[in-house]
Short mmCIF file of C-alpha atoms and ligand atoms in Angstrom, two decimals:
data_model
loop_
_atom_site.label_atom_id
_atom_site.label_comp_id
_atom_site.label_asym_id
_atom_site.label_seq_id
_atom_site.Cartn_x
_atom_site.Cartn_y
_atom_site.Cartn_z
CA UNK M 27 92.83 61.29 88.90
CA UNK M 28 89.14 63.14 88.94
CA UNK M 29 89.94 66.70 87.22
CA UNK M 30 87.53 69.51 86.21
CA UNK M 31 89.28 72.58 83.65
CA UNK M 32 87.52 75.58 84.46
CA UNK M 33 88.00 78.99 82.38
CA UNK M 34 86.59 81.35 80.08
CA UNK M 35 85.94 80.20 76.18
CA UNK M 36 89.46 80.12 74.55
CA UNK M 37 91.30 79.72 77.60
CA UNK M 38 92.55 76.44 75.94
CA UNK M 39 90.61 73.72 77.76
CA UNK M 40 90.01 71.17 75.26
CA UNK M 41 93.45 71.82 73.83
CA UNK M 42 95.37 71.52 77.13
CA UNK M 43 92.81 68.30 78.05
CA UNK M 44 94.22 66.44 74.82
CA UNK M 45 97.43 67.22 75.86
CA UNK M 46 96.86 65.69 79.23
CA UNK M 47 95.24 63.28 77.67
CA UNK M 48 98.24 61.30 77.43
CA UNK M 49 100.18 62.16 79.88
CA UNK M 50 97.58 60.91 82.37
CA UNK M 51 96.30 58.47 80.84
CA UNK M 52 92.18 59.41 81.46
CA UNK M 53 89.42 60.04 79.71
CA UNK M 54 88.67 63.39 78.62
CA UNK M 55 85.00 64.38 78.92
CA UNK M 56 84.00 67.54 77.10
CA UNK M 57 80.63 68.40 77.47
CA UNK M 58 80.88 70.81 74.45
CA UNK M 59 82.06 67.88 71.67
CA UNK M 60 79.21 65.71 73.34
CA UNK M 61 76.39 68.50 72.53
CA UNK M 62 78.31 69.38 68.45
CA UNK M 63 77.80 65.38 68.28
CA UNK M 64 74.02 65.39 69.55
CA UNK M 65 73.75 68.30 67.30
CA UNK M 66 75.23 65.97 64.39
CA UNK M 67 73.24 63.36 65.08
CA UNK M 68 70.35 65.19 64.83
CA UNK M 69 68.94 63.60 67.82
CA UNK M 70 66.12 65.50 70.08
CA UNK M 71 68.52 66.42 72.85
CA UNK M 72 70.58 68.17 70.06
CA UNK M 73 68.16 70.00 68.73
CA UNK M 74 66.96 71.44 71.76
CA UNK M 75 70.71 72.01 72.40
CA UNK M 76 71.21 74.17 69.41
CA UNK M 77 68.91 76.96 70.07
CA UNK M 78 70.87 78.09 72.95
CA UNK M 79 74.57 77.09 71.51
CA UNK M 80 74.05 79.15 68.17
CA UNK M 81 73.41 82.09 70.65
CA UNK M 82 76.21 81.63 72.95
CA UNK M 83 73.83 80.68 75.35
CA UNK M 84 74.39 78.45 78.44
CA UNK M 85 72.24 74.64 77.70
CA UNK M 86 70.08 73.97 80.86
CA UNK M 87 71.67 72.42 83.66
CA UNK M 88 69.58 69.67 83.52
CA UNK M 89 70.02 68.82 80.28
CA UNK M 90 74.05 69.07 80.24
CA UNK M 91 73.72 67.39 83.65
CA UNK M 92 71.89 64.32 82.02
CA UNK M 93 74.61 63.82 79.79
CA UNK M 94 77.19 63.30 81.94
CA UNK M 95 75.40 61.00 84.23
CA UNK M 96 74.37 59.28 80.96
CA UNK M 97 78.72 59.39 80.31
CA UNK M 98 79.28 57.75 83.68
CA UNK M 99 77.12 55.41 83.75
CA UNK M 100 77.81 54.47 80.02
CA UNK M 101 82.17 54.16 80.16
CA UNK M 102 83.70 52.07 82.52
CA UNK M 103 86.93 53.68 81.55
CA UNK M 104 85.80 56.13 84.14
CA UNK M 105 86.89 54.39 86.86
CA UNK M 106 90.62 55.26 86.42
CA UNK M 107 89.76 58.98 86.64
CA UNK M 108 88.78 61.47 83.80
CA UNK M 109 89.03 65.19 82.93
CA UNK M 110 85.84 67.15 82.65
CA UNK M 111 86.05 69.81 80.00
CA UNK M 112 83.69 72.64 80.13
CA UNK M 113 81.54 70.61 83.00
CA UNK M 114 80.23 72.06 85.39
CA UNK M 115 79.90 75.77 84.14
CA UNK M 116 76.90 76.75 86.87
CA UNK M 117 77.21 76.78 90.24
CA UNK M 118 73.81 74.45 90.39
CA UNK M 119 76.01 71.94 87.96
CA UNK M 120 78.78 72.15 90.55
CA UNK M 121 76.27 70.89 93.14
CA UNK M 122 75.12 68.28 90.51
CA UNK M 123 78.51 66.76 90.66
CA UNK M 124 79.01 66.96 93.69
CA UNK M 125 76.03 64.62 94.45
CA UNK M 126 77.02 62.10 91.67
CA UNK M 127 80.66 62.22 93.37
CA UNK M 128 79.10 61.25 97.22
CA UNK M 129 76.47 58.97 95.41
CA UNK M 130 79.97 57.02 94.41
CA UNK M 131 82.07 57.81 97.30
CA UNK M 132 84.35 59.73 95.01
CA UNK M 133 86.20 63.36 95.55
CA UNK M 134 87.39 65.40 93.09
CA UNK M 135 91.10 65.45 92.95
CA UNK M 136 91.41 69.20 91.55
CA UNK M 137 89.94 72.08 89.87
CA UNK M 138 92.39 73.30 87.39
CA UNK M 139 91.36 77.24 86.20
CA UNK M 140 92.62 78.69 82.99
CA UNK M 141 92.94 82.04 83.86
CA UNK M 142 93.05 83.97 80.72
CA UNK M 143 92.94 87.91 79.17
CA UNK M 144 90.73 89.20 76.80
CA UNK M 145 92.78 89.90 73.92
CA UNK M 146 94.65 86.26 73.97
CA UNK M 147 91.09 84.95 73.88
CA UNK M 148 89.58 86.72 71.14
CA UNK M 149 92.53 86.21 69.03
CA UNK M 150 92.59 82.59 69.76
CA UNK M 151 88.62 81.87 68.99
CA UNK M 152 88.82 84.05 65.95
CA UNK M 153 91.83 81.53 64.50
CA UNK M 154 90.63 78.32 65.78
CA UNK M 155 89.85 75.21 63.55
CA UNK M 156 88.39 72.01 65.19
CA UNK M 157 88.82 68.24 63.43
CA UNK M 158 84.73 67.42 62.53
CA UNK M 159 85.59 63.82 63.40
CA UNK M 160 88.34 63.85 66.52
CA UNK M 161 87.33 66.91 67.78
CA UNK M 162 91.11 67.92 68.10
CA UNK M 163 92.09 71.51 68.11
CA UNK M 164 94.05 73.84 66.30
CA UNK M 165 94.97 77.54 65.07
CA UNK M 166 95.58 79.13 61.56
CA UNK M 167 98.65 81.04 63.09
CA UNK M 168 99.09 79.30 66.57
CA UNK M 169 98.81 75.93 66.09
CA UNK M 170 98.37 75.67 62.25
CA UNK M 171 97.81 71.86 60.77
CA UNK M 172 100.96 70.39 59.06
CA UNK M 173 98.03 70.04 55.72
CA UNK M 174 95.77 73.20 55.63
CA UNK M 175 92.37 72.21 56.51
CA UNK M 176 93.62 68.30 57.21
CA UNK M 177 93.88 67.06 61.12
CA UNK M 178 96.94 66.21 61.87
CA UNK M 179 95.83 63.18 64.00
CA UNK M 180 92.93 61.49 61.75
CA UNK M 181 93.12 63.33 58.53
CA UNK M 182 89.53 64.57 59.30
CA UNK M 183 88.03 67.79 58.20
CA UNK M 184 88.91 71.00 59.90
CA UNK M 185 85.53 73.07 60.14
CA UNK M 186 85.44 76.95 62.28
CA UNK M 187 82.67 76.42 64.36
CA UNK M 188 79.49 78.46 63.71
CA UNK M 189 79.32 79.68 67.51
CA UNK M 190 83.47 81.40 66.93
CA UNK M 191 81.72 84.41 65.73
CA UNK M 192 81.90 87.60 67.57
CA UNK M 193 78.27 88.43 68.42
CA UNK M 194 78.35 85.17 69.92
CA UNK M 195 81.71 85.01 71.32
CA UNK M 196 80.16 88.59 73.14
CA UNK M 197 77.43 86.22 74.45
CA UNK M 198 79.63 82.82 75.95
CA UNK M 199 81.81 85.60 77.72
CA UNK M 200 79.03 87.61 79.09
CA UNK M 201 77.46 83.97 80.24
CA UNK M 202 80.91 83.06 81.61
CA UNK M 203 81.50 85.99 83.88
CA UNK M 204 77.70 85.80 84.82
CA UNK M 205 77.13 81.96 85.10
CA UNK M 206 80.84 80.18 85.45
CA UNK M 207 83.31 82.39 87.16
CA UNK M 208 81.86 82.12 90.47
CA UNK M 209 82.57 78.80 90.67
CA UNK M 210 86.11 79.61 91.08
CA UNK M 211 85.47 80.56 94.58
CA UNK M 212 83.23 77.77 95.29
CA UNK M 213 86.23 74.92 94.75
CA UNK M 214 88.72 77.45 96.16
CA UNK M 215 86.47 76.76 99.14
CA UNK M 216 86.68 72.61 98.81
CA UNK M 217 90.71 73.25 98.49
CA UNK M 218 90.96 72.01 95.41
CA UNK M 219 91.94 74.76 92.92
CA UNK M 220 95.15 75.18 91.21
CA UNK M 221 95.32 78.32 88.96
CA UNK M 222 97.41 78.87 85.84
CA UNK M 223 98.71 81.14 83.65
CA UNK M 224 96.39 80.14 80.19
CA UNK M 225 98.10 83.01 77.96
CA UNK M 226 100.98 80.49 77.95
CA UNK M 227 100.78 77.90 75.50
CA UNK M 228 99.53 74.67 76.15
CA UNK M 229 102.66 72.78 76.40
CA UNK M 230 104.07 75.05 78.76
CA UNK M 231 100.71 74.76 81.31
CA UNK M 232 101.12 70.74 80.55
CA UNK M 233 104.51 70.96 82.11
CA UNK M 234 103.42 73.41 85.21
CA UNK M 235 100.73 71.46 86.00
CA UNK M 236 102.16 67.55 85.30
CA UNK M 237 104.79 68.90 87.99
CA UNK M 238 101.97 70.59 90.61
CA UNK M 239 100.50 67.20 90.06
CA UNK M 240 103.66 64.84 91.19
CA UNK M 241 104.30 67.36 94.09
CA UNK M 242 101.13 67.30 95.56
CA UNK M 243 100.01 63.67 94.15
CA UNK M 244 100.61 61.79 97.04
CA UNK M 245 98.39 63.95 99.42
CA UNK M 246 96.12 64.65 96.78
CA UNK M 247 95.24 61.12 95.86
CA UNK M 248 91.62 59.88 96.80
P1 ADP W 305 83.97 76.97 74.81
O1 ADP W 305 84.59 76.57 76.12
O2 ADP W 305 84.97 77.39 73.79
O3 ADP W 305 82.87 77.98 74.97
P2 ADP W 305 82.50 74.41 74.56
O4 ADP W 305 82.69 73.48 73.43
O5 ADP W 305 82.93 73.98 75.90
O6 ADP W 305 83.26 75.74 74.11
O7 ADP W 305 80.96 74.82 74.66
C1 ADP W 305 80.23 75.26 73.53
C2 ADP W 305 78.81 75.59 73.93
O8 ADP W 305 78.15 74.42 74.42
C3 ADP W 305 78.64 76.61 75.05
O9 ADP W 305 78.67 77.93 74.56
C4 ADP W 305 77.28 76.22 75.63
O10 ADP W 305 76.22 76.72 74.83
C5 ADP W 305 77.26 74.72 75.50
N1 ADP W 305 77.75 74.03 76.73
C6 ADP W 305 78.86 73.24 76.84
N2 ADP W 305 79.02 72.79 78.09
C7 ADP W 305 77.98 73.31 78.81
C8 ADP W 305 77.57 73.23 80.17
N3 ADP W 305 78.26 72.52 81.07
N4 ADP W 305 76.46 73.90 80.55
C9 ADP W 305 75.74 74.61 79.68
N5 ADP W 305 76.06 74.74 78.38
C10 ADP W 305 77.16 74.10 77.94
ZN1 ZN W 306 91.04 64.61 63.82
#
């Protein structure tokens, strides 16, 4: 199964991909926790990274676009299908995978698209707390840790991340509805999108779309 989540910042796609996670049985590929642990690392790709990420700003396709062929080519876990998690996000990065996908004979199975409102989303940024060393996800009132501050899967650190302020929140939606929504229509073309309800929680789009999945999985399955 060859998914891409598509949706606005805090629409809930890394917390909905670790839910699916299991359930699937795939790799989850978030081009976001890739860049935070370039940015970590210190290494030249993350510092060029971080310029545009502290400003909300969309990363050059190029650059995000070398990391995930650098991903492929790297995990050979990828050949039983993966999620891509904020990948692409321009319609020139949709094209990018695209190519990779003929290069290996593959098709996307579906485009999943978090559609989400304005309000949910703010709230949900302003409260959310991600694990500095699993990259999980949760929510001081939402989803609150079992242990204040403590990830409830590895114990690790919850941080807020610098960019979950709301200049720059302002910014990533501004380069959403600019840069990523129109890419919407352009898988709506290829037939694969499936839309859901993202102002639901998580576990509740899980279920919707584990049973879109099992109806159409048969004719879906490349
Ligand atoms: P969110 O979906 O909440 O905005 P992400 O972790 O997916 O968070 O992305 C954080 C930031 O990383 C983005 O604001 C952007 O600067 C950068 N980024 C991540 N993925 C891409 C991408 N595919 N293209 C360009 N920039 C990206
Ligand atoms: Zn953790």
């Amino acid at each position: 199964m060859k998914l891409v989540l598509l949706g606005p910042p805090g629409a809930g796609k890394g917390t909905l991909a670790n839910l699916l996670k299991s359930s699937l049985n795939i790799l989850h590929i978030s081009t976001g926790d890739i860049l935070r642990e370039e940015i970590k690392n210190n290494t030249t790709l993350g510092q060029e990274a971080k310029k545009y990420i502290d400003n909300g700003k969309l990363v050059p396709d190029e650059l995000v676009t070398r990391l995930i062929k650098n991903k492929f080519a790297k995990d050979d876990r990828i050949s039983k299908g993966y999620m891509l998690d904020g990948y692409p996000r321009t319609e020139q990065q949709a094209q990018d995978l695209d190519k990779i996908l003929k290069e290996e004979k593959k098709l996307l199975n579906y485009a999943i698209y978090l559609d989400s409102t304005l309000p949910v989303i703010i709230q949900r940024l302003g409260g959310r707390r991600i694990c500095r060393k699993c990259g999980a996800v949760f929510h001081i009132k939402n989803r609150p840790p079992k242990k204040e501050g403590v990830c409830d899967l590895c114990q690790g650190e919850l941080y807020q991340r610098p960019d979950d302020n709301k200049t720059t929140i302002e910014t990533r939606m501004k380069e959403y509805l600019t840069n990523t929504k129109p890419i919407i229509e352009y898988y709506k073309k290829q037939g694969i999108l499936v839309t859901v309800d993202s102002d639901e929680e998580s576990e509740d789009v899980q279920t919707i779309l584990m049973k879109t999945f099992n109806e159409n999985g048969k004719s879906h399955n490349h």
